[in-house]
mmCIF file of C-alpha atoms in Angstrom:
data_model
loop_
_atom_site.group_PDB
_atom_site.id
_atom_site.type_symbol
_atom_site.label_atom_id
_atom_site.label_comp_id
_atom_site.label_asym_id
_atom_site.label_seq_id
_atom_site.Cartn_x
_atom_site.Cartn_y
_atom_site.Cartn_z
ATOM 1 C CA MET A 1 0.000 0.000 0.000
ATOM 2 C CA LEU A 2 1.331 3.424 -0.934
ATOM 3 C CA ASP A 3 1.721 5.850 1.939
ATOM 4 C CA ARG A 4 2.732 9.451 1.297
ATOM 5 C CA ASN A 5 3.344 10.018 5.015
ATOM 6 C CA HIS A 6 6.381 7.724 4.890
ATOM 7 C CA LEU A 7 8.279 9.499 2.115
ATOM 8 C CA TYR A 8 10.582 11.254 4.565
ATOM 9 C CA MET A 9 10.335 8.908 7.559
ATOM 10 C CA ASP A 10 12.388 5.882 8.504
ATOM 11 C CA VAL A 11 10.496 2.602 8.169
ATOM 12 C CA ASP A 12 9.941 0.403 11.226
ATOM 13 C CA GLU A 13 10.661 -2.967 9.656
ATOM 14 C CA SER A 14 9.860 -4.848 12.864
ATOM 15 C CA THR A 15 6.218 -4.742 11.777
ATOM 16 C CA MET A 16 6.956 -5.759 8.160
ATOM 17 C CA ALA A 17 6.782 -9.286 6.745
ATOM 18 C CA VAL A 18 9.053 -8.402 3.799
ATOM 19 C CA PRO A 19 12.050 -6.134 4.451
ATOM 20 C CA ALA A 20 13.198 -3.461 2.026
ATOM 21 C CA GLN A 21 16.139 -4.389 -0.155
ATOM 22 C CA THR A 22 18.335 -3.194 -2.996
ATOM 23 C CA VAL A 23 19.152 -5.765 -5.661
ATOM 24 C CA SER A 24 21.942 -5.177 -8.140
ATOM 25 C CA PHE A 25 21.540 -7.136 -11.354
ATOM 26 C CA ILE A 26 23.010 -7.989 -14.721
ATOM 27 C CA ALA A 27 20.470 -8.552 -17.483
ATOM 28 C CA ASP A 28 20.816 -9.764 -21.040
ATOM 29 C CA SER A 29 19.541 -7.396 -23.716
ATOM 30 C CA HIS A 30 19.836 -8.842 -27.213
ATOM 31 C CA GLY A 31 23.033 -10.659 -26.317
ATOM 32 C CA ASP A 32 24.691 -7.812 -24.400
ATOM 33 C CA LYS A 33 24.993 -7.295 -20.653
ATOM 34 C CA ILE A 34 23.314 -4.289 -19.051
ATOM 35 C CA PHE A 35 23.498 -3.363 -15.385
ATOM 36 C CA GLY A 36 21.136 -1.840 -12.865
ATOM 37 C CA ARG A 37 19.583 -1.868 -9.439
ATOM 38 C CA PHE A 38 16.132 -2.778 -8.188
ATOM 39 C CA MET A 39 15.068 -0.934 -5.024
ATOM 40 C CA LEU A 40 12.221 -2.739 -3.279
ATOM 41 C CA PRO A 41 10.031 -1.452 -0.442
ATOM 42 C CA ALA A 42 9.217 -3.174 2.821
ATOM 43 C CA LEU A 43 5.801 -4.871 2.745
ATOM 44 C CA ALA A 44 3.394 -5.546 5.592
ATOM 45 C CA THR A 45 2.437 -9.028 4.337
ATOM 46 C CA GLU A 46 3.872 -11.717 2.069
ATOM 47 C CA GLU A 47 0.809 -11.377 -0.155
ATOM 48 C CA GLU A 48 1.237 -7.648 -0.783
ATOM 49 C CA LYS A 49 2.684 -6.630 -4.142
ATOM 50 C CA ALA A 50 4.390 -3.309 -4.868
ATOM 51 C CA PRO A 51 4.037 -1.261 -8.059
ATOM 52 C CA VAL A 52 7.236 -0.662 -10.049
ATOM 53 C CA LEU A 53 8.562 2.521 -11.625
ATOM 54 C CA VAL A 54 11.118 1.881 -14.399
ATOM 55 C CA MET A 55 13.446 4.886 -14.591
ATOM 56 C CA LEU A 56 14.749 5.922 -18.025
ATOM 57 C CA HIS A 57 17.537 8.481 -17.849
ATOM 58 C CA GLY A 58 18.385 11.142 -20.398
ATOM 59 C CA TYR A 59 21.215 11.890 -22.815
ATOM 60 C CA PRO A 60 23.972 11.104 -21.988
ATOM 61 C CA GLY A 61 22.835 10.312 -18.449
ATOM 62 C CA LEU A 62 24.635 12.865 -16.300
ATOM 63 C CA GLU A 63 21.365 13.309 -14.382
ATOM 64 C CA GLN A 64 19.966 9.924 -13.417
ATOM 65 C CA ASN A 65 17.379 11.052 -10.836
ATOM 66 C CA MET A 66 18.889 8.729 -8.253
ATOM 67 C CA ASP A 67 17.699 10.982 -5.435
ATOM 68 C CA MET A 68 14.188 9.647 -6.067
ATOM 69 C CA PRO A 69 14.352 5.856 -5.439
ATOM 70 C CA PRO A 70 14.985 5.918 -1.649
ATOM 71 C CA VAL A 71 12.111 8.358 -1.159
ATOM 72 C CA LEU A 72 9.689 6.509 -3.423
ATOM 73 C CA ARG A 73 10.621 3.196 -1.801
ATOM 74 C CA ARG A 74 9.675 4.473 1.653
ATOM 75 C CA GLY A 75 6.276 5.371 0.198
ATOM 76 C CA GLY A 76 5.798 1.866 -1.194
ATOM 77 C CA ILE A 77 6.965 2.163 -4.829
ATOM 78 C CA ALA A 78 9.669 -0.149 -6.157
ATOM 79 C CA THR A 79 12.062 1.478 -8.623
ATOM 80 C CA LEU A 80 14.225 -0.095 -11.274
ATOM 81 C CA TYR A 81 17.163 1.847 -12.691
ATOM 82 C CA PHE A 82 19.396 0.494 -15.451
ATOM 83 C CA ASN A 83 22.114 1.623 -17.838
ATOM 84 C CA TYR A 84 21.372 1.264 -21.529
ATOM 85 C CA ARG A 85 23.670 -0.674 -23.813
ATOM 86 C CA GLY A 86 26.867 1.154 -24.664
ATOM 87 C CA VAL A 87 26.837 3.706 -21.833
ATOM 88 C CA TRP A 88 27.829 3.792 -18.127
ATOM 89 C CA GLY A 89 29.126 0.239 -18.210
ATOM 90 C CA GLY A 90 26.460 -1.355 -20.383
ATOM 91 C CA HIS A 91 27.935 -3.663 -23.002
ATOM 92 C CA GLY A 92 27.197 -3.440 -26.715
ATOM 93 C CA TYR A 93 26.517 -0.345 -28.796
ATOM 94 C CA TYR A 94 24.569 2.758 -27.864
ATOM 95 C CA SER A 95 21.766 3.792 -30.205
ATOM 96 C CA PHE A 96 18.276 5.252 -30.001
ATOM 97 C CA SER A 97 16.865 1.944 -31.254
ATOM 98 C CA HIS A 98 18.671 0.110 -28.462
ATOM 99 C CA LEU A 99 17.239 2.451 -25.812
ATOM 100 C CA ILE A 100 13.734 1.390 -26.801
ATOM 101 C CA GLU A 101 14.691 -2.275 -27.024
ATOM 102 C CA ASP A 102 16.389 -2.148 -23.618
ATOM 103 C CA THR A 103 13.207 -0.724 -22.095
ATOM 104 C CA PHE A 104 11.260 -3.719 -23.415
ATOM 105 C CA THR A 105 13.982 -5.963 -21.989
ATOM 106 C CA MET A 106 13.682 -4.497 -18.509
ATOM 107 C CA VAL A 107 9.874 -4.591 -18.411
ATOM 108 C CA ALA A 108 10.018 -8.272 -19.388
ATOM 109 C CA TRP A 109 12.777 -8.848 -16.784
ATOM 110 C CA ILE A 110 10.529 -7.473 -14.044
ATOM 111 C CA LYS A 111 7.525 -9.529 -15.112
ATOM 112 C CA GLU A 112 9.577 -12.733 -15.124
ATOM 113 C CA ARG A 113 10.721 -12.051 -11.534
ATOM 114 C CA ALA A 114 7.581 -10.449 -10.129
ATOM 115 C CA GLU A 115 6.780 -13.230 -7.676
ATOM 116 C CA LYS A 116 10.364 -13.458 -6.420
ATOM 117 C CA TYR A 117 10.544 -9.734 -5.648
ATOM 118 C CA HIS A 118 6.947 -9.213 -4.437
ATOM 119 C CA VAL A 119 6.024 -6.760 -7.201
ATOM 120 C CA ASP A 120 2.889 -6.640 -9.326
ATOM 121 C CA PRO A 121 3.527 -7.360 -13.031
ATOM 122 C CA ASP A 122 0.327 -5.523 -13.919
ATOM 123 C CA ARG A 123 1.372 -2.330 -12.116
ATOM 124 C CA ILE A 124 4.543 -1.324 -13.919
ATOM 125 C CA TYR A 125 5.023 2.337 -14.872
ATOM 126 C CA LEU A 126 7.673 4.120 -16.909
ATOM 127 C CA MET A 127 9.351 7.345 -15.834
ATOM 128 C CA GLY A 128 11.351 8.982 -18.598
ATOM 129 C CA HIS A 129 13.370 12.179 -18.279
ATOM 130 C CA SER A 130 14.563 14.135 -21.339
ATOM 131 C CA MET A 131 15.721 11.550 -23.897
ATOM 132 C CA GLY A 132 14.295 9.001 -21.454
ATOM 133 C CA GLY A 133 10.934 10.625 -22.156
ATOM 134 C CA PHE A 134 11.539 10.086 -25.874
ATOM 135 C CA THR A 135 12.382 6.462 -25.088
ATOM 136 C CA ALA A 136 9.315 5.949 -22.889
ATOM 137 C CA LEU A 137 6.903 7.420 -25.424
ATOM 138 C CA ASN A 138 8.287 5.297 -28.245
ATOM 139 C CA ALA A 139 8.201 2.182 -26.071
ATOM 140 C CA LEU A 140 4.565 2.908 -25.251
ATOM 141 C CA ALA A 141 3.764 3.366 -28.937
ATOM 142 C CA GLN A 142 5.370 -0.002 -29.663
ATOM 143 C CA GLY A 143 3.339 -1.799 -26.987
ATOM 144 C CA VAL A 144 5.772 -2.221 -24.112
ATOM 145 C CA GLY A 145 2.968 -3.408 -21.833
ATOM 146 C CA VAL A 146 2.920 -1.094 -18.812
ATOM 147 C CA ARG A 147 0.092 0.566 -16.943
ATOM 148 C CA GLY A 148 1.063 4.243 -17.328
ATOM 149 C CA ALA A 149 3.932 6.688 -17.506
ATOM 150 C CA VAL A 150 5.375 9.867 -16.015
ATOM 151 C CA ILE A 151 7.143 11.875 -18.717
ATOM 152 C CA MET A 152 9.491 14.625 -17.481
ATOM 153 C CA ALA A 153 10.845 17.273 -19.866
ATOM 154 C CA PRO A 154 10.810 14.873 -22.827
ATOM 155 C CA CYS A 155 13.097 15.640 -25.764
ATOM 156 C CA ASP A 156 11.633 14.969 -29.206
ATOM 157 C CA MET A 157 14.920 13.713 -30.635
ATOM 158 C CA ALA A 158 13.426 12.967 -34.052
ATOM 159 C CA MET A 159 11.874 16.424 -34.370
ATOM 160 C CA ARG A 160 15.166 17.964 -33.296
ATOM 161 C CA TYR A 161 17.015 15.949 -35.950
ATOM 162 C CA GLU A 162 14.598 16.979 -38.706
ATOM 163 C CA ASP A 163 13.660 20.534 -37.731
ATOM 164 C CA GLN A 164 16.545 21.771 -35.560
ATOM 165 C CA PRO A 165 19.686 20.320 -37.164
ATOM 166 C CA GLU A 166 22.029 22.774 -35.469
ATOM 167 C CA ARG A 167 20.786 21.743 -32.032
ATOM 168 C CA PHE A 168 20.961 18.083 -32.972
ATOM 169 C CA ASP A 169 24.532 18.573 -34.158
ATOM 170 C CA ALA A 170 25.393 20.152 -30.807
ATOM 171 C CA MET A 171 24.042 17.063 -29.043
ATOM 172 C CA MET A 172 26.148 14.839 -31.278
ATOM 173 C CA GLU A 173 29.233 16.556 -29.916
ATOM 174 C CA THR A 174 28.560 14.669 -26.678
ATOM 175 C CA ALA A 175 28.842 11.396 -28.567
ATOM 176 C CA ALA A 176 32.156 12.548 -29.994
ATOM 177 C CA LYS A 177 33.515 13.030 -26.457
ATOM 178 C CA GLY A 178 33.425 9.303 -25.901
ATOM 179 C CA TYR A 179 30.469 8.859 -23.539
ATOM 180 C CA PHE A 180 29.051 6.103 -25.716
ATOM 181 C CA ARG A 181 30.366 2.901 -27.241
ATOM 182 C CA MET A 182 29.575 2.908 -30.970
ATOM 183 C CA PRO A 183 31.059 1.127 -33.993
ATOM 184 C CA HIS A 184 31.665 4.450 -35.769
ATOM 185 C CA ASP A 185 31.036 8.171 -35.271
ATOM 186 C CA ASN A 186 27.911 8.352 -37.471
ATOM 187 C CA TYR A 187 26.138 5.444 -35.764
ATOM 188 C CA LEU A 188 23.615 7.598 -33.859
ATOM 189 C CA ARG A 189 22.947 9.863 -36.820
ATOM 190 C CA GLU A 190 22.318 6.906 -39.125
ATOM 191 C CA ASP A 191 19.937 5.404 -36.559
ATOM 192 C CA ILE A 192 17.826 8.549 -36.180
ATOM 193 C CA ALA A 193 17.840 9.144 -39.948
ATOM 194 C CA ALA A 194 16.361 5.694 -40.529
ATOM 195 C CA HIS A 195 13.553 6.118 -37.970
ATOM 196 C CA SER A 196 12.870 9.839 -37.495
ATOM 197 C CA LYS A 197 9.501 9.833 -39.289
ATOM 198 C CA GLU A 198 8.115 7.130 -37.014
ATOM 199 C CA TRP A 199 9.752 8.412 -33.807
ATOM 200 C CA ARG A 200 8.579 12.037 -33.927
ATOM 201 C CA PHE A 201 6.155 12.821 -31.132
ATOM 202 C CA ASP A 202 3.463 13.938 -33.569
ATOM 203 C CA ALA A 203 3.718 10.503 -35.217
ATOM 204 C CA LEU A 204 3.238 8.764 -31.858
ATOM 205 C CA ALA A 205 -0.085 10.370 -30.969
ATOM 206 C CA ASP A 206 -2.156 7.735 -32.785
ATOM 207 C CA LYS A 207 0.058 4.816 -31.715
ATOM 208 C CA ILE A 208 0.062 5.177 -27.932
ATOM 209 C CA PRO A 209 -2.790 3.039 -26.547
ATOM 210 C CA GLN A 210 -5.989 5.014 -26.030
ATOM 211 C CA THR A 211 -6.338 3.793 -22.440
ATOM 212 C CA MET A 212 -2.771 4.712 -21.405
ATOM 213 C CA PRO A 213 -2.654 7.405 -18.687
ATOM 214 C CA LEU A 214 0.219 9.841 -19.255
ATOM 215 C CA ARG A 215 1.476 12.431 -16.788
ATOM 216 C CA PHE A 216 3.716 15.151 -18.244
ATOM 217 C CA ILE A 217 5.965 17.441 -16.193
ATOM 218 C CA GLY A 218 7.762 20.401 -17.746
ATOM 219 C CA GLY A 219 10.083 23.185 -16.703
ATOM 220 C CA ARG A 220 8.991 26.751 -17.388
ATOM 221 C CA LYS A 221 12.648 27.831 -17.654
ATOM 222 C CA ASP A 222 13.745 24.822 -19.711
ATOM 223 C CA THR A 223 15.707 26.237 -22.646
ATOM 224 C CA MET A 224 17.208 22.854 -23.577
ATOM 225 C CA VAL A 225 13.823 21.252 -24.218
ATOM 226 C CA PRO A 226 11.170 24.002 -24.182
ATOM 227 C CA PRO A 227 7.746 22.612 -23.208
ATOM 228 C CA GLU A 228 5.993 24.604 -25.939
ATOM 229 C CA SER A 229 7.815 22.686 -28.670
ATOM 230 C CA HIS A 230 8.548 19.311 -27.020
ATOM 231 C CA ILE A 231 5.530 18.646 -24.779
ATOM 232 C CA MET A 232 2.521 20.714 -25.730
ATOM 233 C CA PRO A 233 2.090 19.618 -29.388
ATOM 234 C CA LEU A 234 1.877 15.950 -28.344
ATOM 235 C CA TYR A 235 -0.115 16.751 -25.214
ATOM 236 C CA ASN A 236 -2.735 18.584 -27.302
ATOM 237 C CA LEU A 237 -2.952 15.746 -29.837
ATOM 238 C CA LEU A 238 -3.497 13.225 -27.048
ATOM 239 C CA LYS A 239 -6.142 15.424 -25.458
ATOM 240 C CA GLU A 240 -7.934 15.606 -28.817
ATOM 241 C CA ARG A 241 -8.018 11.793 -28.824
ATOM 242 C CA GLY A 242 -9.756 11.929 -25.446
ATOM 243 C CA MET A 243 -6.875 10.307 -23.590
ATOM 244 C CA ASP A 244 -6.199 10.623 -19.867
ATOM 245 C CA VAL A 245 -3.261 13.040 -19.939
ATOM 246 C CA THR A 246 -2.233 15.802 -17.543
ATOM 247 C CA TYR A 247 0.486 18.445 -17.565
ATOM 248 C CA GLN A 248 2.156 20.160 -14.610
ATOM 249 C CA GLU A 249 4.873 22.776 -14.819
ATOM 250 C CA LEU A 250 7.581 23.813 -12.383
ATOM 251 C CA ASP A 251 9.425 27.135 -12.468
ATOM 252 C CA ALA A 252 12.664 25.333 -13.269
ATOM 253 C CA GLY A 253 15.108 24.391 -15.993
ATOM 254 C CA HIS A 254 15.704 21.041 -17.640
ATOM 255 C CA ILE A 255 17.050 19.223 -14.564
ATOM 256 C CA PHE A 256 14.535 20.762 -12.106
ATOM 257 C CA THR A 257 17.496 21.479 -9.832
ATOM 258 C CA PRO A 258 15.802 23.836 -7.289
ATOM 259 C CA TYR A 259 12.733 21.626 -6.980
ATOM 260 C CA ARG A 260 14.013 18.092 -6.484
ATOM 261 C CA ILE A 261 11.881 17.451 -3.392
ATOM 262 C CA THR A 262 8.815 18.912 -5.074
ATOM 263 C CA LEU A 263 9.521 16.866 -8.198
ATOM 264 C CA THR A 264 9.924 13.625 -6.238
ATOM 265 C CA ASN A 265 6.698 14.280 -4.330
ATOM 266 C CA MET A 266 4.980 15.013 -7.646
ATOM 267 C CA VAL A 267 6.160 11.738 -9.168
ATOM 268 C CA PHE A 268 4.917 9.816 -6.133
ATOM 269 C CA ASP A 269 1.522 11.531 -6.289
ATOM 270 C CA LEU A 270 1.186 10.879 -10.018
ATOM 271 C CA VAL A 271 1.933 7.171 -9.633
ATOM 272 C CA ALA A 272 -0.498 7.006 -6.686
ATOM 273 C CA GLU A 273 -3.104 8.736 -8.850
ATOM 274 C CA MET A 274 -2.649 6.256 -11.710
ATOM 275 C CA GLU A 275 -2.864 3.406 -9.194
ATOM 276 C CA GLN A 276 -6.462 4.431 -8.549
ATOM 277 C CA LEU A 277 -7.526 4.246 -12.201
#
């Protein structure tokens, strides 16, 4: 059971049947090893099952939102964080296609181990930040099989490639600095060129399941990924379809630096809200 009152309180595990734990893991994604951690809440009974929030970090992953899992766990939400292929220790090559595939891999990994870890396979949510939002939305459009998603400051990478080439080129400079493992320097550009038409947010509006609840969060001062060009066009299309979508905005930039506690509380409340649907 989710409990907002416990977000910033220590948990008395003497009354709990299942103690909290952190599980580090190595998973196979299309033949390559990827690494992560699964943070699981204490549960009052053996029969209780926790919901899971799968955390998808941005490009290149300097901000991984790792301040959130301990707080969300105390409130009853399990969180799974992982590193995509080709970055931060993940084996294989880094590409936009692989980000989406790795998300499918991790959702399936959770479902296969749901009983072992006392989580509910039917209550898995995605949380994507920046490029992680791009990844989450595309995974949803391709039928990843989750219950809902929290999308924070999503970056429409395909739109940026097609309509803002100078900004896309600036992002590619990060790849050139060696953050990612790739077979050659044009690997990311070739990947986005082959899929940009299908990956643009405006192309996803009719592909995301009609019943999927989506919760968008934007930053009013976000100059890296302005909400008016990266969130609102898709948000309005989804609203026109009659979908259950909401948008909240903080007076912050792309990383929400001054509002981390507010942001974490917001994510908890949004998951709790979707749990009631």
